[in-house]
Short mmCIF file of C-alpha atoms in Angstrom, two decimals:
data_model
loop_
_atom_site.label_atom_id
_atom_site.label_comp_id
_atom_site.label_asym_id
_atom_site.label_seq_id
_atom_site.Cartn_x
_atom_site.Cartn_y
_atom_site.Cartn_z
CA UNK Y 1470 -8.18 -52.16 -53.66
CA UNK Y 1471 -5.51 -53.94 -51.57
CA UNK Y 1472 -3.39 -57.09 -51.25
CA UNK Y 1473 -3.25 -59.19 -48.07
CA UNK Y 1474 0.20 -60.82 -47.92
CA UNK Y 1475 0.51 -63.76 -45.51
CA UNK Y 1476 3.72 -65.42 -44.32
CA UNK Y 1477 4.29 -68.16 -41.74
CA UNK Y 1478 6.56 -67.96 -38.69
CA UNK Y 1479 9.53 -69.03 -40.84
CA UNK Y 1480 9.03 -66.06 -43.13
CA UNK Y 1481 7.82 -68.29 -45.97
CA UNK Y 1482 5.05 -67.00 -48.25
CA UNK Y 1483 1.67 -68.58 -47.51
CA UNK Y 1484 -0.66 -66.58 -49.75
CA UNK Y 1485 -1.28 -63.23 -51.40
CA UNK Y 1486 -4.98 -62.40 -51.71
CA UNK Y 1487 -6.25 -59.45 -53.74
CA UNK Y 1488 -9.29 -57.86 -52.06
CA UNK Y 1489 -11.57 -56.00 -54.49
CA UNK Y 1490 -14.01 -54.88 -51.79
CA UNK Y 1491 -13.61 -52.08 -49.23
CA UNK Y 1492 -13.47 -54.65 -46.42
CA UNK Y 1493 -12.65 -58.31 -45.80
CA UNK Y 1494 -12.40 -60.77 -42.92
CA UNK Y 1495 -9.59 -63.09 -41.77
CA UNK Y 1496 -9.95 -66.27 -39.73
CA UNK Y 1497 -9.96 -70.05 -39.73
CA UNK Y 1498 -13.56 -70.32 -40.99
CA UNK Y 1499 -14.12 -71.12 -44.70
CA UNK Y 1500 -16.32 -68.03 -45.24
CA UNK Y 1501 -13.44 -65.59 -44.72
CA UNK Y 1502 -11.79 -63.85 -47.65
CA UNK Y 1503 -8.42 -64.84 -46.16
CA UNK Y 1504 -8.54 -68.30 -44.57
CA UNK Y 1505 -5.87 -69.01 -41.91
CA UNK Y 1506 -6.10 -72.65 -40.74
CA UNK Y 1507 -5.21 -73.44 -37.12
CA UNK Y 1508 -6.94 -73.93 -33.79
CA UNK Y 1509 -5.30 -70.82 -32.35
CA UNK Y 1510 -7.01 -68.68 -34.99
CA UNK Y 1511 -10.65 -67.79 -34.33
CA UNK Y 1512 -13.25 -68.62 -36.99
CA UNK Y 1513 -13.72 -64.87 -37.45
CA UNK Y 1514 -10.53 -63.30 -36.10
CA UNK Y 1515 -10.06 -59.87 -37.71
CA UNK Y 1516 -11.58 -57.50 -40.24
CA UNK Y 1517 -9.80 -55.14 -42.62
CA UNK Y 1518 -11.60 -51.96 -43.71
CA UNK Y 1519 -10.48 -49.48 -46.38
CA UNK Y 1520 -10.99 -45.84 -45.33
CA UNK Y 1521 -9.96 -42.60 -47.00
CA UNK Y 1522 -6.65 -42.58 -45.10
CA UNK Y 1523 -5.83 -46.27 -45.67
CA UNK Y 1524 -6.65 -49.75 -44.37
CA UNK Y 1525 -7.67 -50.22 -40.73
CA UNK Y 1526 -7.87 -53.51 -38.82
CA UNK Y 1527 -10.36 -54.50 -36.11
CA UNK Y 1528 -10.16 -57.51 -33.79
CA UNK Y 1529 -13.36 -59.59 -34.09
CA UNK Y 1530 -12.28 -62.45 -31.77
CA UNK Y 1531 -13.39 -62.28 -28.14
CA UNK Y 1532 -10.78 -64.64 -26.70
CA UNK Y 1533 -7.95 -64.49 -29.27
CA UNK Y 1534 -5.34 -61.78 -29.54
CA UNK Y 1535 -4.62 -59.56 -32.50
CA UNK Y 1536 -1.18 -57.96 -32.53
CA UNK Y 1537 0.17 -55.17 -34.70
CA UNK Y 1538 3.93 -54.86 -34.55
CA UNK Y 1539 3.84 -57.27 -31.55
CA UNK Y 1540 1.46 -55.00 -29.58
CA UNK Y 1541 -2.02 -56.28 -28.63
CA UNK Y 1542 -4.71 -54.12 -30.22
CA UNK Y 1543 -8.47 -54.11 -30.66
CA UNK Y 1544 -8.29 -51.75 -33.63
CA UNK Y 1545 -5.46 -50.04 -35.48
CA UNK Y 1546 -4.95 -47.94 -38.55
CA UNK Y 1547 -4.10 -46.83 -41.04
CA UNK Y 1548 -1.69 -49.69 -41.81
CA UNK Y 1549 1.55 -49.09 -43.69
CA UNK Y 1550 3.82 -51.59 -45.40
CA UNK Y 1551 6.02 -51.38 -42.31
CA UNK Y 1552 3.21 -52.70 -40.09
CA UNK Y 1553 2.79 -56.42 -39.44
CA UNK Y 1554 -0.39 -58.08 -38.19
CA UNK Y 1555 0.15 -61.23 -36.15
CA UNK Y 1556 -2.53 -63.91 -35.82
CA UNK Y 1557 -1.03 -66.98 -34.14
CA UNK Y 1558 1.87 -68.05 -36.43
CA UNK Y 1559 0.75 -65.91 -39.35
CA UNK Y 1560 2.40 -62.57 -40.19
CA UNK Y 1561 0.32 -60.38 -42.44
CA UNK Y 1562 1.03 -57.20 -44.37
CA UNK Y 1563 -1.41 -55.05 -46.31
CA UNK Y 1564 -0.46 -53.43 -49.62
CA UNK Y 1565 -2.84 -50.88 -51.18
CA UNK Y 1566 -3.11 -51.16 -54.97
CA UNK Y 1567 -3.92 -48.39 -57.43
CA UNK Y 1568 -7.31 -48.66 -59.08
CA UNK Y 1569 -9.99 -51.20 -58.39
CA UNK Y 1570 -8.72 -54.23 -60.32
CA UNK Y 1571 -5.69 -56.41 -59.75
CA UNK Y 1572 -2.89 -56.16 -62.27
CA UNK Y 1573 -1.54 -59.43 -63.55
CA UNK Y 1574 2.06 -58.19 -63.40
CA UNK Y 1575 1.98 -56.99 -59.78
CA UNK Y 1576 5.42 -56.31 -58.35
CA UNK Y 1577 6.97 -58.83 -56.03
CA UNK Y 1578 5.31 -58.13 -52.64
CA UNK Y 1579 8.61 -58.95 -50.91
CA UNK Y 1580 10.61 -56.42 -52.94
CA UNK Y 1581 9.75 -53.53 -50.62
CA UNK Y 1582 10.87 -55.46 -47.55
CA UNK Y 1583 14.18 -56.47 -49.18
CA UNK Y 1584 14.92 -52.89 -50.24
CA UNK Y 1585 14.04 -51.60 -46.78
CA UNK Y 1586 16.42 -54.08 -45.15
CA UNK Y 1587 19.25 -53.24 -47.56
CA UNK Y 1588 18.92 -49.54 -46.76
CA UNK Y 1589 18.64 -50.24 -43.03
CA UNK Y 1590 21.90 -52.20 -43.08
CA UNK Y 1591 23.59 -49.48 -45.10
CA UNK Y 1592 22.48 -46.92 -42.50
CA UNK Y 1593 23.65 -49.14 -39.62
CA UNK Y 1594 27.19 -49.50 -40.99
CA UNK Y 1595 27.47 -45.82 -41.88
CA UNK Y 1596 26.76 -45.04 -38.21
CA UNK Y 1597 28.97 -47.84 -36.82
CA UNK Y 1598 31.94 -46.82 -38.99
CA UNK Y 1599 31.60 -43.16 -37.96
CA UNK Y 1600 31.59 -43.85 -34.21
CA UNK Y 1601 34.81 -43.82 -32.25
CA UNK Y 1602 35.67 -46.73 -29.94
CA UNK Y 1603 34.77 -44.52 -26.98
CA UNK Y 1604 31.28 -43.87 -28.32
CA UNK Y 1605 30.57 -47.58 -28.89
CA UNK Y 1606 30.49 -48.22 -25.14
CA UNK Y 1607 28.77 -45.03 -23.99
CA UNK Y 1608 25.14 -44.23 -23.23
CA UNK Y 1609 24.63 -40.56 -22.36
CA UNK Y 1610 23.03 -37.43 -23.79
CA UNK Y 1611 26.13 -36.46 -25.77
CA UNK Y 1612 26.38 -39.95 -27.29
CA UNK Y 1613 22.66 -39.92 -28.17
CA UNK Y 1614 22.97 -36.50 -29.82
CA UNK Y 1615 25.94 -37.73 -31.87
CA UNK Y 1616 23.95 -40.75 -33.02
CA UNK Y 1617 20.94 -38.66 -34.02
CA UNK Y 1618 23.13 -36.33 -36.06
CA UNK Y 1619 24.85 -39.24 -37.83
CA UNK Y 1620 21.54 -40.91 -38.67
CA UNK Y 1621 19.84 -37.70 -39.82
CA UNK Y 1622 22.83 -36.71 -41.97
CA UNK Y 1623 23.01 -40.14 -43.64
CA UNK Y 1624 19.27 -40.25 -44.39
CA UNK Y 1625 19.26 -36.71 -45.80
CA UNK Y 1626 22.15 -37.55 -48.14
CA UNK Y 1627 20.18 -40.39 -49.75
CA UNK Y 1628 18.14 -38.73 -52.46
CA UNK Y 1629 16.99 -41.90 -54.24
CA UNK Y 1630 15.01 -43.51 -51.38
CA UNK Y 1631 11.46 -44.36 -52.58
CA UNK Y 1632 8.65 -42.44 -50.88
CA UNK Y 1633 7.20 -45.73 -49.55
CA UNK Y 1634 10.29 -46.22 -47.34
CA UNK Y 1635 9.62 -44.88 -43.85
CA UNK Y 1636 12.84 -43.01 -43.03
CA UNK Y 1637 11.75 -42.09 -39.51
CA UNK Y 1638 10.99 -45.72 -38.64
CA UNK Y 1639 14.35 -46.86 -40.05
CA UNK Y 1640 16.18 -44.17 -38.10
CA UNK Y 1641 14.45 -45.17 -34.84
CA UNK Y 1642 15.29 -48.85 -35.38
CA UNK Y 1643 18.99 -48.19 -35.95
CA UNK Y 1644 19.13 -45.66 -33.10
CA UNK Y 1645 17.63 -48.21 -30.68
CA UNK Y 1646 20.28 -50.76 -31.64
CA UNK Y 1647 23.06 -48.35 -30.63
CA UNK Y 1648 21.54 -47.07 -27.38
CA UNK Y 1649 19.49 -50.07 -26.21
CA UNK Y 1650 18.55 -53.61 -27.18
CA UNK Y 1651 16.96 -52.82 -30.52
CA UNK Y 1652 13.71 -54.72 -31.19
CA UNK Y 1653 13.92 -56.42 -27.78
CA UNK Y 1654 13.24 -53.17 -25.89
CA UNK Y 1655 9.62 -53.17 -27.03
CA UNK Y 1656 9.09 -56.83 -26.12
CA UNK Y 1657 10.58 -56.25 -22.67
CA UNK Y 1658 7.93 -53.59 -22.01
CA UNK Y 1659 5.11 -56.14 -22.21
CA UNK Y 1660 4.25 -57.86 -18.94
CA UNK Y 1661 2.69 -60.85 -20.72
CA UNK Y 1662 5.95 -61.81 -22.48
CA UNK Y 1663 7.56 -64.61 -20.46
CA UNK Y 1664 10.51 -65.44 -22.67
CA UNK Y 1665 12.34 -63.94 -25.64
CA UNK Y 1666 14.38 -66.09 -28.01
CA UNK Y 1667 16.73 -64.70 -30.66
CA UNK Y 1668 17.83 -67.46 -33.03
CA UNK Y 1669 19.46 -65.10 -35.54
CA UNK Y 1670 19.26 -61.44 -36.50
CA UNK Y 1671 16.07 -62.02 -38.49
CA UNK Y 1672 14.52 -64.66 -36.20
CA UNK Y 1673 13.06 -63.34 -32.94
CA UNK Y 1674 10.43 -65.34 -31.07
CA UNK Y 1675 8.61 -64.56 -27.85
CA UNK Y 1676 6.47 -66.62 -25.53
CA UNK Y 1677 3.28 -65.58 -23.76
CA UNK Y 1678 0.55 -67.57 -22.04
CA UNK Y 1679 -0.99 -67.90 -25.51
CA UNK Y 1680 2.08 -69.78 -26.79
CA UNK Y 1681 5.19 -68.98 -28.83
CA UNK Y 1682 4.98 -66.39 -31.61
CA UNK Y 1683 7.43 -64.85 -34.02
CA UNK Y 1684 8.13 -61.15 -33.58
CA UNK Y 1685 7.36 -58.87 -36.49
CA UNK Y 1686 10.60 -56.89 -36.10
CA UNK Y 1687 14.22 -58.01 -36.43
CA UNK Y 1688 17.79 -56.86 -35.83
CA UNK Y 1689 19.58 -55.15 -38.68
CA UNK Y 1690 22.37 -57.76 -38.74
CA UNK Y 1691 24.47 -60.09 -36.58
CA UNK Y 1692 26.63 -57.21 -35.35
CA UNK Y 1693 23.55 -55.55 -33.84
CA UNK Y 1694 22.69 -58.78 -31.97
CA UNK Y 1695 26.22 -59.09 -30.57
CA UNK Y 1696 26.08 -55.41 -29.57
CA UNK Y 1697 22.90 -56.08 -27.55
CA UNK Y 1698 24.39 -59.19 -25.93
CA UNK Y 1699 27.56 -57.37 -24.90
CA UNK Y 1700 25.54 -54.51 -23.44
CA UNK Y 1701 23.65 -56.95 -21.20
CA UNK Y 1702 26.77 -58.88 -20.14
CA UNK Y 1703 28.71 -55.71 -19.31
CA UNK Y 1704 25.94 -54.58 -16.97
CA UNK Y 1705 26.03 -57.93 -15.13
CA UNK Y 1706 29.84 -58.08 -14.85
CA UNK Y 1707 30.15 -60.98 -17.31
CA UNK Y 1708 31.85 -61.11 -20.69
CA UNK Y 1709 31.41 -62.79 -24.05
CA UNK Y 1710 33.89 -62.93 -26.93
CA UNK Y 1711 35.49 -65.47 -29.27
CA UNK Y 1712 37.58 -66.91 -26.42
CA UNK Y 1713 34.51 -67.27 -24.21
CA UNK Y 1714 31.57 -67.52 -26.65
CA UNK Y 1715 28.89 -68.59 -24.12
CA UNK Y 1716 27.54 -66.77 -21.10
CA UNK Y 1717 24.85 -67.00 -18.43
CA UNK Y 1718 23.93 -63.71 -16.80
CA UNK Y 1719 21.05 -61.72 -15.40
CA UNK Y 1720 19.66 -58.35 -16.34
CA UNK Y 1721 19.09 -55.43 -13.98
CA UNK Y 1722 15.46 -56.37 -13.40
CA UNK Y 1723 16.38 -59.95 -12.51
CA UNK Y 1724 15.63 -61.60 -15.85
CA UNK Y 1725 17.94 -64.49 -16.70
CA UNK Y 1726 19.81 -64.60 -20.01
CA UNK Y 1727 21.87 -67.10 -21.95
CA UNK Y 1728 23.86 -66.07 -25.00
CA UNK Y 1729 26.06 -67.92 -27.47
CA UNK Y 1730 27.87 -66.40 -30.45
CA UNK Y 1731 29.77 -67.68 -33.51
CA UNK Y 1732 31.68 -69.79 -34.18
CA UNK Y 1733 29.60 -71.98 -31.84
CA UNK Y 1734 26.27 -70.54 -33.04
CA UNK Y 1735 26.05 -71.50 -36.72
CA UNK Y 1736 23.11 -69.31 -37.82
CA UNK Y 1737 24.34 -66.26 -35.95
CA UNK Y 1738 24.40 -64.90 -32.39
CA UNK Y 1739 21.70 -66.45 -30.21
CA UNK Y 1740 20.13 -64.92 -27.10
CA UNK Y 1741 17.52 -66.29 -24.70
CA UNK Y 1742 15.90 -64.08 -22.05
CA UNK Y 1743 13.84 -65.70 -19.30
CA UNK Y 1744 11.74 -62.88 -17.90
CA UNK Y 1745 11.57 -62.14 -14.20
CA UNK Y 1746 8.08 -61.25 -13.03
CA UNK Y 1747 7.87 -58.01 -11.07
CA UNK Y 1748 4.89 -59.39 -9.17
CA UNK Y 1749 6.01 -61.87 -6.55
CA UNK Y 1750 4.21 -65.15 -7.22
CA UNK Y 1751 2.64 -67.10 -4.37
CA UNK Y 1752 0.92 -70.44 -4.04
CA UNK Y 1753 -2.40 -68.63 -4.59
CA UNK Y 1754 -1.21 -67.61 -8.05
CA UNK Y 1755 -0.42 -71.24 -8.91
CA UNK Y 1756 -3.90 -72.28 -7.79
CA UNK Y 1757 -5.42 -69.56 -9.99
CA UNK Y 1758 -3.25 -70.74 -12.91
CA UNK Y 1759 -4.56 -74.29 -12.22
CA UNK Y 1760 -0.99 -75.53 -11.78
CA UNK Y 1761 -2.06 -77.41 -8.64
CA UNK Y 1762 -4.98 -77.54 -6.21
CA UNK Y 1763 -5.35 -76.29 -2.59
CA UNK Y 1764 -4.84 -79.77 -1.10
CA UNK Y 1765 -1.46 -80.05 -2.85
CA UNK Y 1766 -0.44 -76.59 -1.59
CA UNK Y 1767 -1.40 -77.58 1.94
CA UNK Y 1768 0.65 -80.76 1.70
CA UNK Y 1769 3.73 -79.06 0.21
CA UNK Y 1770 3.68 -76.31 2.86
CA UNK Y 1771 3.51 -79.01 5.55
CA UNK Y 1772 6.41 -80.88 3.92
CA UNK Y 1773 8.64 -77.80 3.72
CA UNK Y 1774 7.94 -76.69 7.28
CA UNK Y 1775 8.70 -80.22 8.52
CA UNK Y 1776 12.08 -80.20 6.75
CA UNK Y 1777 11.49 -82.70 3.95
CA UNK Y 1778 14.22 -82.71 1.30
CA UNK Y 1779 12.52 -81.93 -2.01
CA UNK Y 1780 13.68 -82.24 -5.62
CA UNK Y 1781 11.64 -80.41 -8.28
CA UNK Y 1782 11.87 -82.22 -11.61
CA UNK Y 1783 10.78 -80.96 -15.02
CA UNK Y 1784 11.74 -79.86 -18.50
CA UNK Y 1785 13.00 -76.49 -19.68
CA UNK Y 1786 10.44 -73.74 -19.10
CA UNK Y 1787 8.15 -75.97 -17.06
CA UNK Y 1788 8.16 -73.64 -14.03
CA UNK Y 1789 10.73 -75.36 -11.78
CA UNK Y 1790 12.40 -72.14 -10.63
CA UNK Y 1791 9.05 -70.47 -9.98
CA UNK Y 1792 7.90 -73.38 -7.82
CA UNK Y 1793 11.27 -73.49 -6.03
CA UNK Y 1794 10.89 -69.81 -5.17
CA UNK Y 1795 7.37 -70.33 -3.81
CA UNK Y 1796 8.30 -73.40 -1.74
CA UNK Y 1797 11.38 -71.64 -0.34
CA UNK Y 1798 9.14 -68.95 1.11
CA UNK Y 1799 7.41 -71.59 3.25
CA UNK Y 1800 10.67 -71.98 5.22
CA UNK Y 1801 10.28 -70.54 8.76
CA UNK Y 1802 11.90 -67.13 9.27
CA UNK Y 1803 14.11 -68.19 12.18
CA UNK Y 1804 16.10 -70.62 10.00
CA UNK Y 1805 19.38 -69.78 8.25
CA UNK Y 1806 19.22 -70.35 4.49
CA UNK Y 1807 21.99 -70.46 1.89
CA UNK Y 1808 20.89 -70.19 -1.77
CA UNK Y 1809 23.23 -71.19 -4.59
CA UNK Y 1810 22.56 -70.33 -8.24
CA UNK Y 1811 24.26 -69.79 -11.58
CA UNK Y 1812 22.39 -66.53 -12.04
CA UNK Y 1813 20.69 -65.31 -8.88
CA UNK Y 1814 16.91 -65.11 -9.32
CA UNK Y 1815 15.41 -66.55 -6.13
CA UNK Y 1816 13.54 -63.94 -4.09
CA UNK Y 1817 13.32 -65.11 -0.47
CA UNK Y 1818 11.98 -62.95 2.33
CA UNK Y 1819 13.60 -64.64 5.36
CA UNK Y 1820 16.00 -62.37 7.27
CA UNK Y 1821 18.80 -64.92 7.89
CA UNK Y 1822 19.66 -65.46 4.23
CA UNK Y 1823 22.91 -65.78 2.28
CA UNK Y 1824 22.70 -65.74 -1.54
CA UNK Y 1825 25.64 -67.13 -3.53
CA UNK Y 1826 26.23 -66.95 -7.27
CA UNK Y 1827 28.74 -68.77 -9.47
CA UNK Y 1828 31.51 -66.95 -11.33
CA UNK Y 1829 32.85 -67.80 -14.80
CA UNK Y 1830 36.54 -67.90 -15.58
CA UNK Y 1831 38.30 -64.66 -16.47
CA UNK Y 1832 40.07 -63.75 -19.71
CA UNK Y 1833 43.06 -65.87 -18.66
CA UNK Y 1834 40.91 -68.95 -18.00
CA UNK Y 1835 41.28 -68.62 -14.24
CA UNK Y 1836 39.10 -67.83 -11.26
CA UNK Y 1837 35.92 -69.77 -12.04
CA UNK Y 1838 33.71 -70.75 -9.09
CA UNK Y 1839 31.20 -73.52 -9.80
CA UNK Y 1840 27.99 -74.58 -8.08
CA UNK Y 1841 29.87 -77.55 -6.66
CA UNK Y 1842 32.47 -75.23 -5.09
CA UNK Y 1843 29.69 -73.18 -3.52
CA UNK Y 1844 27.80 -76.23 -2.21
CA UNK Y 1845 30.97 -77.47 -0.51
CA UNK Y 1846 31.60 -74.03 0.97
CA UNK Y 1847 28.00 -73.66 2.14
CA UNK Y 1848 28.40 -76.68 4.43
CA UNK Y 1849 30.82 -74.57 6.50
CA UNK Y 1850 28.37 -71.66 6.80
CA UNK Y 1851 26.12 -73.27 9.45
CA UNK Y 1852 23.02 -73.40 7.23
CA UNK Y 1853 19.72 -74.88 8.37
CA UNK Y 1854 18.70 -75.21 4.73
CA UNK Y 1855 20.54 -75.26 1.43
CA UNK Y 1856 18.62 -74.25 -1.69
CA UNK Y 1857 20.37 -74.98 -5.00
CA UNK Y 1858 18.85 -73.41 -8.11
CA UNK Y 1859 19.67 -76.42 -10.27
CA UNK Y 1860 21.73 -79.60 -9.98
CA UNK Y 1861 23.28 -80.52 -13.33
CA UNK Y 1862 26.67 -81.96 -12.48
CA UNK Y 1863 28.83 -83.43 -9.75
CA UNK Y 1864 27.29 -81.08 -7.18
CA UNK Y 1865 24.44 -83.61 -6.96
CA UNK Y 1866 26.71 -85.81 -4.80
CA UNK Y 1867 27.53 -82.91 -2.47
CA UNK Y 1868 23.85 -82.01 -2.28
CA UNK Y 1869 22.92 -85.59 -1.35
CA UNK Y 1870 25.63 -85.66 1.29
CA UNK Y 1871 24.29 -82.40 2.73
CA UNK Y 1872 20.79 -83.86 2.83
CA UNK Y 1873 22.15 -86.90 4.65
CA UNK Y 1874 24.24 -85.00 7.18
CA UNK Y 1875 21.84 -82.78 9.09
CA UNK Y 1876 20.69 -80.28 6.44
CA UNK Y 1877 17.14 -81.59 6.15
CA UNK Y 1878 14.65 -79.38 4.38
CA UNK Y 1879 16.97 -78.61 1.48
CA UNK Y 1880 15.55 -77.99 -2.00
CA UNK Y 1881 16.83 -78.14 -5.56
CA UNK Y 1882 15.69 -78.64 -9.16
CA UNK Y 1883 16.75 -81.06 -11.87
CA UNK Y 1884 15.97 -81.57 -15.55
CA UNK Y 1885 13.95 -84.81 -15.97
CA UNK Y 1886 10.67 -85.88 -17.55
CA UNK Y 1887 9.22 -88.00 -14.73
CA UNK Y 1888 9.93 -88.89 -11.09
CA UNK Y 1889 11.53 -92.15 -12.21
CA UNK Y 1890 13.69 -90.29 -14.73
CA UNK Y 1891 14.61 -87.87 -11.95
CA UNK Y 1892 16.03 -90.73 -9.85
CA UNK Y 1893 17.97 -92.06 -12.85
CA UNK Y 1894 19.33 -88.62 -13.65
CA UNK Y 1895 20.45 -88.10 -10.05
CA UNK Y 1896 22.43 -91.34 -10.34
CA UNK Y 1897 24.12 -90.10 -13.53
CA UNK Y 1898 24.92 -86.70 -11.99
CA UNK Y 1899 26.50 -88.34 -8.94
CA UNK Y 1900 28.70 -90.43 -11.24
CA UNK Y 1901 29.76 -87.16 -12.94
CA UNK Y 1902 31.36 -86.10 -9.65
CA UNK Y 1903 34.30 -88.39 -10.44
CA UNK Y 1904 33.79 -90.57 -7.36
CA UNK Y 1905 33.89 -94.27 -8.19
CA UNK Y 1906 30.79 -95.26 -6.24
CA UNK Y 1907 28.73 -98.42 -6.82
CA UNK Y 1908 25.14 -97.84 -7.91
CA UNK Y 1909 23.86 -99.51 -4.75
CA UNK Y 1910 25.62 -96.88 -2.63
CA UNK Y 1911 24.28 -94.03 -4.80
CA UNK Y 1912 20.73 -95.39 -4.59
CA UNK Y 1913 21.09 -95.69 -0.84
CA UNK Y 1914 22.10 -92.02 -0.67
CA UNK Y 1915 19.10 -91.02 -2.82
CA UNK Y 1916 16.69 -93.11 -0.76
CA UNK Y 1917 17.84 -91.66 2.55
CA UNK Y 1918 18.48 -88.10 1.35
CA UNK Y 1919 15.56 -87.29 -0.97
CA UNK Y 1920 12.08 -87.40 0.55
CA UNK Y 1921 9.83 -85.95 -2.16
CA UNK Y 1922 10.00 -85.51 -5.94
CA UNK Y 1923 7.67 -82.94 -7.53
CA UNK Y 1924 7.18 -83.29 -11.29
CA UNK Y 1925 6.48 -80.11 -13.28
CA UNK Y 1926 5.23 -80.39 -16.88
CA UNK Y 1927 4.70 -77.80 -19.57
CA UNK Y 1928 2.05 -78.89 -22.07
CA UNK Y 1929 2.12 -77.93 -25.79
CA UNK Y 1930 -0.60 -75.32 -25.19
CA UNK Y 1931 1.74 -73.50 -22.77
CA UNK Y 1932 -0.09 -74.59 -19.60
CA UNK Y 1933 2.09 -75.66 -16.68
CA UNK Y 1934 0.94 -78.30 -14.23
CA UNK Y 1935 2.37 -80.24 -11.31
CA UNK Y 1936 1.69 -83.67 -12.77
CA UNK Y 1937 3.01 -85.75 -9.86
CA UNK Y 1938 4.13 -85.53 -6.25
CA UNK Y 1939 5.92 -88.72 -5.21
CA UNK Y 1940 7.53 -89.93 -2.00
CA UNK Y 1941 10.84 -91.79 -2.08
CA UNK Y 1942 9.90 -94.75 0.07
CA UNK Y 1943 12.94 -97.02 0.03
CA UNK Y 1944 15.09 -99.36 -2.03
CA UNK Y 1945 13.85 -102.78 -3.09
CA UNK Y 1946 15.75 -105.18 -5.37
CA UNK Y 1947 18.35 -102.45 -5.85
CA UNK Y 1948 15.66 -100.10 -7.23
CA UNK Y 1949 14.57 -96.85 -5.59
CA UNK Y 1950 10.87 -97.16 -4.78
CA UNK Y 1951 8.46 -94.27 -5.37
CA UNK Y 1952 4.97 -93.80 -4.00
CA UNK Y 1953 2.81 -91.33 -5.89
CA UNK Y 1954 0.79 -89.11 -3.54
CA UNK Y 1955 -0.88 -86.71 -6.01
CA UNK Y 1956 -1.14 -86.75 -9.79
CA UNK Y 1957 -2.70 -84.78 -12.62
CA UNK Y 1958 -5.02 -86.73 -14.92
CA UNK Y 1959 -5.43 -85.02 -18.36
CA UNK Y 1960 -8.95 -85.06 -19.80
CA UNK Y 1961 -8.55 -83.53 -23.24
CA UNK Y 1962 -8.48 -79.90 -24.39
CA UNK Y 1963 -10.94 -77.02 -24.33
CA UNK Y 1964 -12.05 -74.89 -27.29
CA UNK Y 1965 -8.91 -72.75 -27.00
CA UNK Y 1966 -6.62 -75.78 -27.04
CA UNK Y 1967 -5.77 -75.56 -23.33
CA UNK Y 1968 -5.25 -78.86 -21.55
CA UNK Y 1969 -8.05 -79.89 -19.20
CA UNK Y 1970 -7.91 -82.40 -16.35
CA UNK Y 1971 -8.12 -82.93 -12.62
CA UNK Y 1972 -5.77 -83.36 -9.69
CA UNK Y 1973 -6.34 -86.52 -7.67
CA UNK Y 1974 -4.95 -87.92 -4.44
CA UNK Y 1975 -3.91 -91.54 -4.94
CA UNK Y 1976 -4.60 -92.56 -1.35
CA UNK Y 1977 -0.92 -92.99 -0.46
CA UNK Y 1978 -0.17 -91.41 2.95
CA UNK Y 1979 3.45 -90.18 3.26
CA UNK Y 1980 5.42 -91.89 6.02
CA UNK Y 1981 6.50 -88.63 7.64
CA UNK Y 1982 2.89 -87.64 8.30
CA UNK Y 1983 2.30 -90.90 10.13
CA UNK Y 1984 5.33 -90.09 12.29
CA UNK Y 1985 3.95 -86.62 13.00
CA UNK Y 1986 0.67 -88.14 14.13
CA UNK Y 1987 2.51 -90.61 16.36
CA UNK Y 1988 4.21 -87.62 18.04
CA UNK Y 1989 0.80 -86.14 18.81
CA UNK Y 1990 0.89 -83.46 16.11
CA UNK Y 1991 -2.52 -82.82 14.56
CA UNK Y 1992 -2.47 -83.62 10.82
CA UNK Y 1993 -5.41 -83.02 8.49
CA UNK Y 1994 -5.59 -86.23 6.45
CA UNK Y 1995 -8.62 -84.99 4.49
CA UNK Y 1996 -6.19 -83.55 1.91
CA UNK Y 1997 -5.59 -87.11 0.68
CA UNK Y 1998 -9.25 -87.91 0.09
#
């Protein structure tokens, strides 16, 4: 009947199961013909059915996704050897066998894939070598027609290609690498893909709310990856080459990218795309995502409007920039705001807004403009608020000085794993400024300049939560004191592996609210109950 060939996310063979019935099931339960252990796989996840035209697949899980070639489906067919089913970290191919019994000397199930890749690379280089230098950097109808002719001619000249090789699919894949971003174009079409990570030509991962999964497609080779990277960087006015092998940039739609190429990237060119959501997120979205509760939103809005200096702390991908964007939109419209970022992605709606972006050095190693340069310059632009996308160097000192010299209500983010770690990291970043300051002076600047620290955490299941909101309350025994106002208390995981818990108010009342009450301003203290 047919073989079910299973690989893991590393491409390693897991199992090959011969199915001698016209249908079979796949899932984590022991009664399935193909058992796929893992809590992200449903007990009965999918069913394969053999029809006259081939094998079809049907999703049998209500809450788990089934993907074919990285596209969510409920049913799909007939499957070819070029199609890949994805269930969590498992990549599955179906191979129809002649007759009804399994042969003991079955051919290597990976042989078809290896041959396909060899031919795809041969086609890629035949096209690349035929293109002129002018055509390499063009995207227009004439260029596309030239590419189609080159690909069609090359494929027609190969008389010994096995019938099982899908020539049309191979031609489309190579064509897309010369006119677009290759296998990334399809991933970028999906709204549920939050991040795309290319580790090497044959290692593409993407992240959704369901977690991180490996893409079923790949680039032809390293040259195709570099071609995609250079296309993105050219559009953003940046460059990447052997003299400057790293780059931060943003795509036309606002998505943020980081790329690094050999010799610094050992396995091959690497590309990370942090997607920009077309839908503008608000605090209501965060409540729906269970990232925080309404009382916390109410408090944070009050803090921003009353010009508290706020530092958002968290790890990579924890949602710091998203939260920064949402909090920035609480700033009153009559105030003048200056935003400073490496790659501009903040979307503020206030009318009196200046957005600044850093600039890398040019081909001669000159002309770079850093975040620190922009922070210093922003102080001369009469801002009411300064919003820095991320502090990761000596600009932390300039930011603290701004917070301490009349620019209250400023916001920034920092990489740290807890509010206490955030304070320690701020101290280190200030020392990176090159100023020989004693720790006592730095801690005094932090205590007087930073009012609130918000801790963002991304859990292994992919859920993002604000796990702590703390007030910087002073310095005691040469240690910055923190008072936790809200915290998230984990309470295990649900059936889908998502973290469960509750947000609680600790009972600590921030000092600035007491001052507001003393001035006769009505404050709703029920949010701290």
